[in-house]
PDB file of C-alpha atoms in Angstrom:
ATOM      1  CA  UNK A   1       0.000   0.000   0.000  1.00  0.00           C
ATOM      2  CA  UNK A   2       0.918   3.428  -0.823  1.00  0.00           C
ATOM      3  CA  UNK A   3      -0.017   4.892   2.609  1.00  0.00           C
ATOM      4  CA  UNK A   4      -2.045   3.900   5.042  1.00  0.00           C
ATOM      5  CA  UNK A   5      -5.593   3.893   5.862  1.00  0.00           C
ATOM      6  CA  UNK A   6      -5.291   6.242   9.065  1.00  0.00           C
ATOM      7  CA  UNK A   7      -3.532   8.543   6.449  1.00  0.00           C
ATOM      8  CA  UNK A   8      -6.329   8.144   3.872  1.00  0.00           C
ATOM      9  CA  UNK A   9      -8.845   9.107   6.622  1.00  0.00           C
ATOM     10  CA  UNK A  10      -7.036  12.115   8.529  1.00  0.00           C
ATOM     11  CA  UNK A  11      -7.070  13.695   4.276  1.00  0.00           C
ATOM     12  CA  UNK A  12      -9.779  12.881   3.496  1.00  0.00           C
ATOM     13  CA  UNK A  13     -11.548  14.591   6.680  1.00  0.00           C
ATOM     14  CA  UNK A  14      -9.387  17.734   6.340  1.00  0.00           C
ATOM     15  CA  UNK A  15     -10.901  17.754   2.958  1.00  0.00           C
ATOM     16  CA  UNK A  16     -14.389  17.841   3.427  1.00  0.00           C
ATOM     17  CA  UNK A  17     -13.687  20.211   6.338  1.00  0.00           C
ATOM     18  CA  UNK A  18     -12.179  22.486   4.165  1.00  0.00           C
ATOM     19  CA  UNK A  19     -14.093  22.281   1.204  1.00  0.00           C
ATOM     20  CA  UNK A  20     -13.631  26.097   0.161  1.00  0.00           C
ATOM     21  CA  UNK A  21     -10.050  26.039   0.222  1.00  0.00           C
ATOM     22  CA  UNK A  22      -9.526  22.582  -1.078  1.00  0.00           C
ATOM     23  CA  UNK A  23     -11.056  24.372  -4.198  1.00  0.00           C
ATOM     24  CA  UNK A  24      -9.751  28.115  -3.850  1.00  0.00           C
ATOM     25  CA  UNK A  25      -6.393  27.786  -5.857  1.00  0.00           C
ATOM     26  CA  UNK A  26      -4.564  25.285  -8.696  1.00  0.00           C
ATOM     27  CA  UNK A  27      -2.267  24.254  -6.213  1.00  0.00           C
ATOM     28  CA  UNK A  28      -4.667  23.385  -3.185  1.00  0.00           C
ATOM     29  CA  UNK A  29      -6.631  20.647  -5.004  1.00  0.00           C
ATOM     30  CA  UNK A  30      -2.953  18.384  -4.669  1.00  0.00           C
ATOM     31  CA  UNK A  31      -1.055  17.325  -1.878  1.00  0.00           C
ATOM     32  CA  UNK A  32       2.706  17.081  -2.061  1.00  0.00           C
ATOM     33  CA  UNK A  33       4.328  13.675  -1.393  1.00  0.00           C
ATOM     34  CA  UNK A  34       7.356  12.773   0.339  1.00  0.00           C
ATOM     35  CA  UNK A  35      10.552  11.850  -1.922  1.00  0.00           C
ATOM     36  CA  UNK A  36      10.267   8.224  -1.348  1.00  0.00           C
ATOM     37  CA  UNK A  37       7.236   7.602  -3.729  1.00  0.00           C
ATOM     38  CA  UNK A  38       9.149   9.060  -6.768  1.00  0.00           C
ATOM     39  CA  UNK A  39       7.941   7.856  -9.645  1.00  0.00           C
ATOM     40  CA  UNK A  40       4.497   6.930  -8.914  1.00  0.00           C
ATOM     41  CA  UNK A  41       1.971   6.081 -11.813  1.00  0.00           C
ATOM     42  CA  UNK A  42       0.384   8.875 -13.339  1.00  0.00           C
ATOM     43  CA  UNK A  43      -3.337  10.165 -12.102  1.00  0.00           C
ATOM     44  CA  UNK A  44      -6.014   7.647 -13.718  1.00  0.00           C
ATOM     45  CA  UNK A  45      -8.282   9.941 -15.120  1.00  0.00           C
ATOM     46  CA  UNK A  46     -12.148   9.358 -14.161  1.00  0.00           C
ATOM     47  CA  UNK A  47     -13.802  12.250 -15.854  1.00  0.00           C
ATOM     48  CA  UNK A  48     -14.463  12.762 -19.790  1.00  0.00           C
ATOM     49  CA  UNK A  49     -16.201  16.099 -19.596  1.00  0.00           C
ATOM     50  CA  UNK A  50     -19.278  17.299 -19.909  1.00  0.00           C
ATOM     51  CA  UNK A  51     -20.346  13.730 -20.651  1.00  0.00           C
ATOM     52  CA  UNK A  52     -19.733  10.581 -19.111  1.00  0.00           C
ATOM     53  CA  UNK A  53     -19.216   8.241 -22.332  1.00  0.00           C
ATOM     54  CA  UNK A  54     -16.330   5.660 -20.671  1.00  0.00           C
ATOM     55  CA  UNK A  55     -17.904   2.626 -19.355  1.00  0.00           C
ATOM     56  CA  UNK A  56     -17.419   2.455 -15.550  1.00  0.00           C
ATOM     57  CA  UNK A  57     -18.882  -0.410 -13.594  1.00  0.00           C
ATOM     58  CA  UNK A  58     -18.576  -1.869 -10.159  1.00  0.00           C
ATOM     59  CA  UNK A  59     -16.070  -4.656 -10.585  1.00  0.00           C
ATOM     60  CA  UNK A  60     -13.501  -1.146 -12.598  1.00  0.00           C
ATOM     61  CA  UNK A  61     -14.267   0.826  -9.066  1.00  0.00           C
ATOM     62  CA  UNK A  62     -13.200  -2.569  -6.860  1.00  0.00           C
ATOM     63  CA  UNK A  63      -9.886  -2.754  -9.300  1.00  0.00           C
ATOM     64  CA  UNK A  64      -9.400   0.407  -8.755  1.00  0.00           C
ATOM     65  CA  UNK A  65      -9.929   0.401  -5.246  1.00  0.00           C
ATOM     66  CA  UNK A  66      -7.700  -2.991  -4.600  1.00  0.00           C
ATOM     67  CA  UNK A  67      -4.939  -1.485  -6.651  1.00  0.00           C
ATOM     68  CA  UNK A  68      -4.289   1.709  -4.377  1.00  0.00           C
ATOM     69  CA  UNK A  69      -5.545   3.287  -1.385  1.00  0.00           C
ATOM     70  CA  UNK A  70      -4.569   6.627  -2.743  1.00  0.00           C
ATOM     71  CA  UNK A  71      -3.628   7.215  -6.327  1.00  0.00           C
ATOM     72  CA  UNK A  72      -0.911   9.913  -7.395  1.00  0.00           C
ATOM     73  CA  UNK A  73       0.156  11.783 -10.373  1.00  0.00           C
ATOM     74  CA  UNK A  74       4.004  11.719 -11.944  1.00  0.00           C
ATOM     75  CA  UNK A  75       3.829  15.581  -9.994  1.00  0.00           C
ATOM     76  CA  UNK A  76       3.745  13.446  -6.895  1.00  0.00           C
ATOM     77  CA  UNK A  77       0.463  14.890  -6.723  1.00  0.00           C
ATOM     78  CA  UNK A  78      -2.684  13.318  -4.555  1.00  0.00           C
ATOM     79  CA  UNK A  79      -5.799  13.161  -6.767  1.00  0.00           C
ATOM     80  CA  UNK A  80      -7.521  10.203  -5.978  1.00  0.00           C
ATOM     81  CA  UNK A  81      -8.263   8.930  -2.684  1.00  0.00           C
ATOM     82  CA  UNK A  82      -9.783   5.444  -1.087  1.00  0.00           C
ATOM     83  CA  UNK A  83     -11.154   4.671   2.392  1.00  0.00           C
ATOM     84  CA  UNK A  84     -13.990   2.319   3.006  1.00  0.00           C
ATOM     85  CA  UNK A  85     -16.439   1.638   0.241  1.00  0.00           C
ATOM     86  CA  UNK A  86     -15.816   5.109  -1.620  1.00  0.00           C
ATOM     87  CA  UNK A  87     -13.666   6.756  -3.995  1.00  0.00           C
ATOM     88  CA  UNK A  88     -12.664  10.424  -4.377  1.00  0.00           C
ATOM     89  CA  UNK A  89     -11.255  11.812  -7.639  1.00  0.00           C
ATOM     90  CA  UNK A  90     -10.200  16.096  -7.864  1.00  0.00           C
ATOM     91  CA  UNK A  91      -9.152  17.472 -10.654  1.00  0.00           C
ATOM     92  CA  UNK A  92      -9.210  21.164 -12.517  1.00  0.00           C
ATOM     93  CA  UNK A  93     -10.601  21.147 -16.136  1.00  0.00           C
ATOM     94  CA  UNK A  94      -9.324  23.044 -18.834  1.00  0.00           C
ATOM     95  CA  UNK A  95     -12.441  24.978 -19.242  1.00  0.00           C
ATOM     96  CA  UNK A  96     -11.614  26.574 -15.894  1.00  0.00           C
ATOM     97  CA  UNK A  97     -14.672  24.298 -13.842  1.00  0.00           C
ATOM     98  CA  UNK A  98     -13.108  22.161 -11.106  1.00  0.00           C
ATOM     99  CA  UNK A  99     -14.993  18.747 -10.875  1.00  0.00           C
ATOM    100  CA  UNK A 100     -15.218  16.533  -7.824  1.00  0.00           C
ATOM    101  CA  UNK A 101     -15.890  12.932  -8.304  1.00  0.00           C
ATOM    102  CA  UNK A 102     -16.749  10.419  -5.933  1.00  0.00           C
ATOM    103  CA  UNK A 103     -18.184   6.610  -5.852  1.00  0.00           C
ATOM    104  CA  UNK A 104     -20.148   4.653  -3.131  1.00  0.00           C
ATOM    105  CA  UNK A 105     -22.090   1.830  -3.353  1.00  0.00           C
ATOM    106  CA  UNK A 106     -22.891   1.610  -6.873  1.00  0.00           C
ATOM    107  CA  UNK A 107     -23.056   5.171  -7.465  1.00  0.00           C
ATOM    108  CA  UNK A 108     -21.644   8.022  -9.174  1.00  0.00           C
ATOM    109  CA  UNK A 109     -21.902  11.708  -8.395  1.00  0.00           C
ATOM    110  CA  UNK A 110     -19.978  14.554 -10.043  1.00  0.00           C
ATOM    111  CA  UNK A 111     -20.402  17.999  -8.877  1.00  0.00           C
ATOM    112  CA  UNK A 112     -18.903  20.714 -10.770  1.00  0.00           C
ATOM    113  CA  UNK A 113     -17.599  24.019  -9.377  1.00  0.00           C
ATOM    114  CA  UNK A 114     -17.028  27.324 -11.729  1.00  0.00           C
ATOM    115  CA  UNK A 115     -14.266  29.476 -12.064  1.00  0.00           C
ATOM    116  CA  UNK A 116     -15.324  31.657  -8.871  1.00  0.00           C
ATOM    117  CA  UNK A 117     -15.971  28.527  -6.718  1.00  0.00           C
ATOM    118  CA  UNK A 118     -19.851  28.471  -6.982  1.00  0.00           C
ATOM    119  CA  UNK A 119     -20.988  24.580  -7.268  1.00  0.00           C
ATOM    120  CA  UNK A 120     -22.600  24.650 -10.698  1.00  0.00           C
ATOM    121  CA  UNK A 121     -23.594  21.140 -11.798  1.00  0.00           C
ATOM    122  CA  UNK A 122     -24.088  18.160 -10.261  1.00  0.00           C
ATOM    123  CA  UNK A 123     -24.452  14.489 -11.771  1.00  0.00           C
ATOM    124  CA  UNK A 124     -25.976  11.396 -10.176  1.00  0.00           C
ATOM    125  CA  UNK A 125     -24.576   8.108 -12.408  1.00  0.00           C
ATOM    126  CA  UNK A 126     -25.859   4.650 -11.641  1.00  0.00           C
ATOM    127  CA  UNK A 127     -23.456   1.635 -12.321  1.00  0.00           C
ATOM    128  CA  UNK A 128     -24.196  -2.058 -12.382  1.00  0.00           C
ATOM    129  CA  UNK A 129     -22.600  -5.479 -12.640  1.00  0.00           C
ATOM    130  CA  UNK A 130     -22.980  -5.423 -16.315  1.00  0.00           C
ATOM    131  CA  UNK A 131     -20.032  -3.870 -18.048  1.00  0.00           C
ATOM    132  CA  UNK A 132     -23.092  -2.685 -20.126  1.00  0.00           C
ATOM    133  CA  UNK A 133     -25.254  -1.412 -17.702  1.00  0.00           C
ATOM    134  CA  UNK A 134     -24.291   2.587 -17.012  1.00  0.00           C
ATOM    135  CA  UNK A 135     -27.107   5.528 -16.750  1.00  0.00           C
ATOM    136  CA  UNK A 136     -27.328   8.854 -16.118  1.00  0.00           C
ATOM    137  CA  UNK A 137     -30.244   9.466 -12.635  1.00  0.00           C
ATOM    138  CA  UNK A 138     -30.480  12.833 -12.209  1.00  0.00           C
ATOM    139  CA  UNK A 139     -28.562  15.814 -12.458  1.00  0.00           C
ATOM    140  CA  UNK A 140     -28.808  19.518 -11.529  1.00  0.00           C
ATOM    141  CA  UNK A 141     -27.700  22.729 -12.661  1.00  0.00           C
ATOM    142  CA  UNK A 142     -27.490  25.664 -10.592  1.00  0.00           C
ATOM    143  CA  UNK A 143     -28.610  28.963 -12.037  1.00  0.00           C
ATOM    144  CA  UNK A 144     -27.165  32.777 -11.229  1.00  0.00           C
ATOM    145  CA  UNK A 145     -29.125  34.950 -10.481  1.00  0.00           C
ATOM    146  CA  UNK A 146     -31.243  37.007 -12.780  1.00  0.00           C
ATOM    147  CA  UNK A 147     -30.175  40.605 -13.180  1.00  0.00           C
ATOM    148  CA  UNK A 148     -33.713  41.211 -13.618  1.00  0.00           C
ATOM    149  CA  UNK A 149     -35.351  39.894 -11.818  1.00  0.00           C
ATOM    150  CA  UNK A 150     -33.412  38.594  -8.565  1.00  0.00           C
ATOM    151  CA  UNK A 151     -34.181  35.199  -9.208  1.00  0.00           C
ATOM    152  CA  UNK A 152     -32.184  32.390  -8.745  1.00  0.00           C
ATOM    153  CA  UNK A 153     -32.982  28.936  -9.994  1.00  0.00           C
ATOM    154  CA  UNK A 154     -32.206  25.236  -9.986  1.00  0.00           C
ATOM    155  CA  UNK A 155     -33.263  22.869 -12.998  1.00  0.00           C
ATOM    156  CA  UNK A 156     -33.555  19.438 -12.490  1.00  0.00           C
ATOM    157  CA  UNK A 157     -33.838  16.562 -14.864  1.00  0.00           C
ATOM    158  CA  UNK A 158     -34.349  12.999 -13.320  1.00  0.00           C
ATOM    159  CA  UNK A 159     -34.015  10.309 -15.603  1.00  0.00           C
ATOM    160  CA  UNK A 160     -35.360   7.598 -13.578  1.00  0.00           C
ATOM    161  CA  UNK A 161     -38.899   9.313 -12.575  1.00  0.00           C
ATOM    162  CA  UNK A 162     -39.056  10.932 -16.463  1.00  0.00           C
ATOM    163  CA  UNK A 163     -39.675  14.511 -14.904  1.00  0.00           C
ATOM    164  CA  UNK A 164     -38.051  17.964 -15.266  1.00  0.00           C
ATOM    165  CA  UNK A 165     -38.362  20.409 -12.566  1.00  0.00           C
ATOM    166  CA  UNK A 166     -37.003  24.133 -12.855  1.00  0.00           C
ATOM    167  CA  UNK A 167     -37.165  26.109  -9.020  1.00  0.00           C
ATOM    168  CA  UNK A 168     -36.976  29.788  -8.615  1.00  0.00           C
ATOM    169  CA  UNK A 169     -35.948  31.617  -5.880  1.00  0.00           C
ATOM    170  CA  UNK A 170     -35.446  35.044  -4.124  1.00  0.00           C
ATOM    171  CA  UNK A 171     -32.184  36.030  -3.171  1.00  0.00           C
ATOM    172  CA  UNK A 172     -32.854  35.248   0.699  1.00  0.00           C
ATOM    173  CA  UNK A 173     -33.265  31.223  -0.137  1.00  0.00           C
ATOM    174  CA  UNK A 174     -37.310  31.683  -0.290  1.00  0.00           C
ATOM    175  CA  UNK A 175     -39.165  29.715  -2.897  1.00  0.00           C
ATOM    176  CA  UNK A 176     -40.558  32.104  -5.453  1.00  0.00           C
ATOM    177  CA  UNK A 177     -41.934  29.181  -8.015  1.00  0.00           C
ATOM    178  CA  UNK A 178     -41.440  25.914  -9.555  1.00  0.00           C
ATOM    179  CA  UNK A 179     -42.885  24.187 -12.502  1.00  0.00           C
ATOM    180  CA  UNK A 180     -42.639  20.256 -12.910  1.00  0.00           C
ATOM    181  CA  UNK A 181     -42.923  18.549 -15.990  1.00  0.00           C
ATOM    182  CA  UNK A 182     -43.623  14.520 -16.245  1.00  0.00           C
ATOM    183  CA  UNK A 183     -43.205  12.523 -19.495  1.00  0.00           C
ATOM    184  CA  UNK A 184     -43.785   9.070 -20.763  1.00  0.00           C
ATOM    185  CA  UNK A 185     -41.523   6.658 -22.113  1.00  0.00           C
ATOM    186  CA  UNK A 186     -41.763   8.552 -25.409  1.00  0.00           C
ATOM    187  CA  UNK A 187     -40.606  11.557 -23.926  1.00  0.00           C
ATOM    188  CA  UNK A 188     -44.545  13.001 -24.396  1.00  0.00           C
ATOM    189  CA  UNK A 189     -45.886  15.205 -21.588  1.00  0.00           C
ATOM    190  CA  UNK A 190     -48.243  13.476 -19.568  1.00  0.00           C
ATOM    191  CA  UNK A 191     -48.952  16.496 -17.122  1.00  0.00           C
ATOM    192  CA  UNK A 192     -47.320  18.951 -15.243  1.00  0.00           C
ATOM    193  CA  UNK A 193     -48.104  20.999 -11.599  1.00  0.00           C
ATOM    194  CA  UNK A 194     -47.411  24.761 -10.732  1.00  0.00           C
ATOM    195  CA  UNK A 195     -46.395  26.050  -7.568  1.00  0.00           C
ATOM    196  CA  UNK A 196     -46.142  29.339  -6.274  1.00  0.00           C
ATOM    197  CA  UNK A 197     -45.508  30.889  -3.553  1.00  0.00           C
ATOM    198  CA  UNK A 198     -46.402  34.819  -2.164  1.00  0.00           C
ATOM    199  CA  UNK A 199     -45.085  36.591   1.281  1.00  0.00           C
ATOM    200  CA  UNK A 200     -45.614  39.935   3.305  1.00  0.00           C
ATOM    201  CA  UNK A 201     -43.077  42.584   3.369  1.00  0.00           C
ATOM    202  CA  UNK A 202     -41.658  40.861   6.295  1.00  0.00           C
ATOM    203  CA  UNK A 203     -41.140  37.890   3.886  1.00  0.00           C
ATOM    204  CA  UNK A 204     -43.812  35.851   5.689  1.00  0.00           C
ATOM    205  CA  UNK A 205     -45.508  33.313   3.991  1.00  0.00           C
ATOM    206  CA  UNK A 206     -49.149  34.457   3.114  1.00  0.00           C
ATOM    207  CA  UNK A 207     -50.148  31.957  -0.161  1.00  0.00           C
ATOM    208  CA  UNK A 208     -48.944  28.488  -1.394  1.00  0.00           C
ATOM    209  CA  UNK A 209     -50.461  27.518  -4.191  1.00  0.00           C
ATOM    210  CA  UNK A 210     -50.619  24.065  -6.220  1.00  0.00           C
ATOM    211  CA  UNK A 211     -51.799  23.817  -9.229  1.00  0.00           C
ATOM    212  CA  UNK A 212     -51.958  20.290 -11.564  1.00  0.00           C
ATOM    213  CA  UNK A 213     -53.009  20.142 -15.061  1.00  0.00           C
ATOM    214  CA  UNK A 214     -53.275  16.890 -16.949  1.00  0.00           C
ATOM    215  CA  UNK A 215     -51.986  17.405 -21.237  1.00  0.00           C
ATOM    216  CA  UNK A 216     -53.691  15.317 -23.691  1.00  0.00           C
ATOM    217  CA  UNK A 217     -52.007  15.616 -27.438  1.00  0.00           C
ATOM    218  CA  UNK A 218     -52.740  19.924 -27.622  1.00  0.00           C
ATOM    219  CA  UNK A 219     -55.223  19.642 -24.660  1.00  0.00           C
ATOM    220  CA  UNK A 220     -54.291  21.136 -21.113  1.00  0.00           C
ATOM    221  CA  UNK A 221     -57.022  20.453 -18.121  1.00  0.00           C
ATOM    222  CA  UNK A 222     -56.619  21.739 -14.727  1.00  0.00           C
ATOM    223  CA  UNK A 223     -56.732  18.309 -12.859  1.00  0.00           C
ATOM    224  CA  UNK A 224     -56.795  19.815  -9.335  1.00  0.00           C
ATOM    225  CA  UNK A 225     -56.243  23.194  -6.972  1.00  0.00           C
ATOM    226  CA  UNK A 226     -54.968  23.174  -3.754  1.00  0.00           C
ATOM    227  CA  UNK A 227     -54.576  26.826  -1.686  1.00  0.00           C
ATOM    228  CA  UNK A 228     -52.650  27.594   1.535  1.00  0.00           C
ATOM    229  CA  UNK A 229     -53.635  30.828   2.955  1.00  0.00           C
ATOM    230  CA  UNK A 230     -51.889  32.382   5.961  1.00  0.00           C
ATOM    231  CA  UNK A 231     -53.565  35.100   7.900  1.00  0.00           C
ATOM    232  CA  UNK A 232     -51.439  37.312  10.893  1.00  0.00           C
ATOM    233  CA  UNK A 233     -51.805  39.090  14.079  1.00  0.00           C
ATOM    234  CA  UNK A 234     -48.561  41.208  14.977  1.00  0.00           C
ATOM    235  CA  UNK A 235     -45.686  38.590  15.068  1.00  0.00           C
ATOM    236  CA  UNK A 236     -47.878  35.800  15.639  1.00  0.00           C
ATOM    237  CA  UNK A 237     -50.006  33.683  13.171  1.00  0.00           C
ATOM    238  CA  UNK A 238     -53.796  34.307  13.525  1.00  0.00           C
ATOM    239  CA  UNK A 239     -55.436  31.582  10.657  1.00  0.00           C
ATOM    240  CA  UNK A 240     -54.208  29.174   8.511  1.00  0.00           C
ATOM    241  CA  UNK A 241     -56.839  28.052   5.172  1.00  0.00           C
ATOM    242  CA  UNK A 242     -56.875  25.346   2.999  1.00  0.00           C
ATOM    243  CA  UNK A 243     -59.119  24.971   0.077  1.00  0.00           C
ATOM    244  CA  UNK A 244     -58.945  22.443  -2.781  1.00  0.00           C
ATOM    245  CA  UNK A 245     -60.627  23.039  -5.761  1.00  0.00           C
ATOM    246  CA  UNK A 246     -62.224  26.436  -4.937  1.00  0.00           C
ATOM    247  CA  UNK A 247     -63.643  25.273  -1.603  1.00  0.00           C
ATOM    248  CA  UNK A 248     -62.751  25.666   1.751  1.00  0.00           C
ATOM    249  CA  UNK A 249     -62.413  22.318   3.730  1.00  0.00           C
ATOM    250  CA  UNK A 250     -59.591  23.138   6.682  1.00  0.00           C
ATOM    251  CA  UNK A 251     -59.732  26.427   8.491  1.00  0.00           C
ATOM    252  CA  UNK A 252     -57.535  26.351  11.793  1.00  0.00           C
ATOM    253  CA  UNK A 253     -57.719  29.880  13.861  1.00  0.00           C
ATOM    254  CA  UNK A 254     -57.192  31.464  17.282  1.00  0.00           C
ATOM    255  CA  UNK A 255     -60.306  32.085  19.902  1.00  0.00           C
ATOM    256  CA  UNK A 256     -57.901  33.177  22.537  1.00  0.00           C
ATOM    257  CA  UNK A 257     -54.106  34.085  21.355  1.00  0.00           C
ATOM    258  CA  UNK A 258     -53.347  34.736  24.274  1.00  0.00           C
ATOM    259  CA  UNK A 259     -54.598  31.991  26.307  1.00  0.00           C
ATOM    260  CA  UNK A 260     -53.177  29.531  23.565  1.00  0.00           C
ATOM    261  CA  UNK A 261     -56.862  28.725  22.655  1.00  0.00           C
ATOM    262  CA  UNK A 262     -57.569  27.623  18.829  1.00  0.00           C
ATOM    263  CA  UNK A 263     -59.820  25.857  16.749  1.00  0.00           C
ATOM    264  CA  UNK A 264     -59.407  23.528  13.882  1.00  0.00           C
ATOM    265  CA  UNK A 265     -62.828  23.107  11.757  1.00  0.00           C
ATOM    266  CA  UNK A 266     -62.450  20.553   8.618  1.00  0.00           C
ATOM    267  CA  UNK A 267     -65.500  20.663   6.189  1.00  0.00           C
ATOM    268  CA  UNK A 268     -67.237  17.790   4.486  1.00  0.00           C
ATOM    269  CA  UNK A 269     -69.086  17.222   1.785  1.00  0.00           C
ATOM    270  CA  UNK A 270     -72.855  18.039   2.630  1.00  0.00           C
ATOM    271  CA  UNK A 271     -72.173  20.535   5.258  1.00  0.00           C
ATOM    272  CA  UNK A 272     -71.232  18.510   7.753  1.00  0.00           C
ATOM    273  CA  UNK A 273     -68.261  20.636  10.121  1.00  0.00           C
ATOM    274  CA  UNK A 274     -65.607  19.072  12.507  1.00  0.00           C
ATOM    275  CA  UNK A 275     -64.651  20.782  15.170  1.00  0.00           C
ATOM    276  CA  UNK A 276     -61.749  20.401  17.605  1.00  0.00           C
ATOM    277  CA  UNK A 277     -60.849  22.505  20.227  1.00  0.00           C
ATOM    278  CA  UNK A 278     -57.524  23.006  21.661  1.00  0.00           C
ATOM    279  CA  UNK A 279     -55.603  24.598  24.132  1.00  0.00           C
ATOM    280  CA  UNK A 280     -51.490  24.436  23.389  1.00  0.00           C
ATOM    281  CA  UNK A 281     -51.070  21.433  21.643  1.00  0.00           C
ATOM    282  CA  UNK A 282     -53.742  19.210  23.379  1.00  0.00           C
ATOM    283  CA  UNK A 283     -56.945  18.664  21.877  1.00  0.00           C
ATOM    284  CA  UNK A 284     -59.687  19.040  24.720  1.00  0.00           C
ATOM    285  CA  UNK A 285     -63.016  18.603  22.852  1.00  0.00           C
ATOM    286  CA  UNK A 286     -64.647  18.172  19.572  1.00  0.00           C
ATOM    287  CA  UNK A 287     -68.146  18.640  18.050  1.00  0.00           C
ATOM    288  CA  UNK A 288     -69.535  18.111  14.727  1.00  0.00           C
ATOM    289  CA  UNK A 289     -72.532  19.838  13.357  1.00  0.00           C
ATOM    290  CA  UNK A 290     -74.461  20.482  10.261  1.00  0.00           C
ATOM    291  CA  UNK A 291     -72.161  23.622   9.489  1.00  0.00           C
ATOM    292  CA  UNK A 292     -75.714  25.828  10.463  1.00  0.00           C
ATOM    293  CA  UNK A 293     -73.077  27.615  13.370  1.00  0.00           C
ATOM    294  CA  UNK A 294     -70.693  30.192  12.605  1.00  0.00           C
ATOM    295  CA  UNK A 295     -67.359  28.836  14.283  1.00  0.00           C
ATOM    296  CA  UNK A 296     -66.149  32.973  14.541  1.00  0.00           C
TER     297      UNK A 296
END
């Protein structure tokens, strides 16, 4: 063995520890080895750009694994480590994007970093027994922010579930919106759902809406509706709503904000009304009517 497991680890800690710097300069993605392992194979590259085309299976990530616990360049460079089931791979592409590579358990995922350290990509692979067997899951892009409009956004593809999701977001981490797209085997739309979100000018939630529609050749059909509607008193939340399809079935609101005192009323079909009544978080009574009371 090249060096030691305890070795492996100690690295291989500092390096997740340290992710920012590990990536902040050519020079920092390496380690420098001692004299005595001149003339060390060269780095075994893993990584084929922007597309994964090499065929890389389990039993190539055990031979790799059994060969070396740590794998350096003819710079006496570290760019590969080992330690338990996984692999890690660093490198710096020519395109200026640093790429970090890792396997566990059957799995591949590559995240990409641009040229001002901001993670920009990253790729779940699945691998199999079968030298033939090799597929791309899911991968992510990360998106800047508008100039704009503010918004930042994340697009998604998943290649096991056949959907596409695209996420926008304000500046402060708060969802703005997000559209998701599902396809058949043909790559057809089958339907897709909307969801948006609004908030106060304290950035407090006040809607969430969800919105399905089911596509049929040129034909688009809103499927179903569901509302989230947040009501406030000073700092505190007053009344939460939910309707679905129009109509309100869940309205939970205080009686006594002060004394902790609330009541959650869930509406049936036919006018029927549930009541429960609590105080904190303990439920002391119900009732259920014909919905001929007015619960205010």
């Amino acid at each position: 063995m090249l060096l030691g497991k305890k070795k492996s680890l100690t690295f291989l800690t500092l390096l997740f520890t340290l992710a920012l710097p590990f990536f902040a300069n050519e020079d920092s993605s390496v380690v420098e080895l001692p004299e005595e392992f001149e003339g060390v194979q060269d780095v075994l590259s893993l990584e084929s750009g922007e597309a994964m085309n090499e065929e890389i299976t389990v039993e190539d990530a055990e031979k790799l694994k059994n060969k070396y616990e740590s794998f350096v360049d003819s710079l006496k460079k570290i760019r590969m480590l080992e330690t338990g089931s996984d692999i890690f791979s660093a490198s710096l592409k020519s395109n200026g994007k640093r790429l970090l590579t890792s396997f566990a358990n059957g799995k591949i995922q590559r995240r990409f970093y641009d040229e001002d350290l901001r993670l920009d990509k990253i790729e779940y692979w699945k691998m199999s027994s079968s030298t033939s067997s090799k597929f791309l899951e899911r991968a992510l892009v990360y998106n800047p922010a508008d100039p704009k409009t503010g918004l930042r956004s994340i697009f998604e593809k998943n290649y096991s579930d056949m959907t596409e999701t695209r996420t926008f977001y304000h500046s402060d981490g708060r969802i703005k919106s997000r559209r998701k797209n599902f396809f058949d085997d043909k790559n057809a739309l089958l339907s897709f759902e909307i969801f948006v979100c609004s908030y106060d000018s304290k950035g407090r939630i006040l809607q969430e809406r969800l919105q399905k529609y089911d596509v049929d050749g040129q034909s688009v059909n809103l499927s179903s509706d569901e509302l989230n509607v947040t009501k406030y008193s000073g700092e505190k939340i007053s009344e939460t709503s939910y309707y679905k399809n129009s109509i309100l079935r869940v309205r939970d609101f205080y009686t006594d904000q002060e004394n902790d005192e609330r009541v959650r009323a869930t509406y049936f079909d036919g006018g029927v009304i549930v009541r429960d009544f609590y105080r904190g978080n303990i439920k002391v009574s119900s009732t259920i009517d014909d919905g001929d009371d007015d619960e205010n």
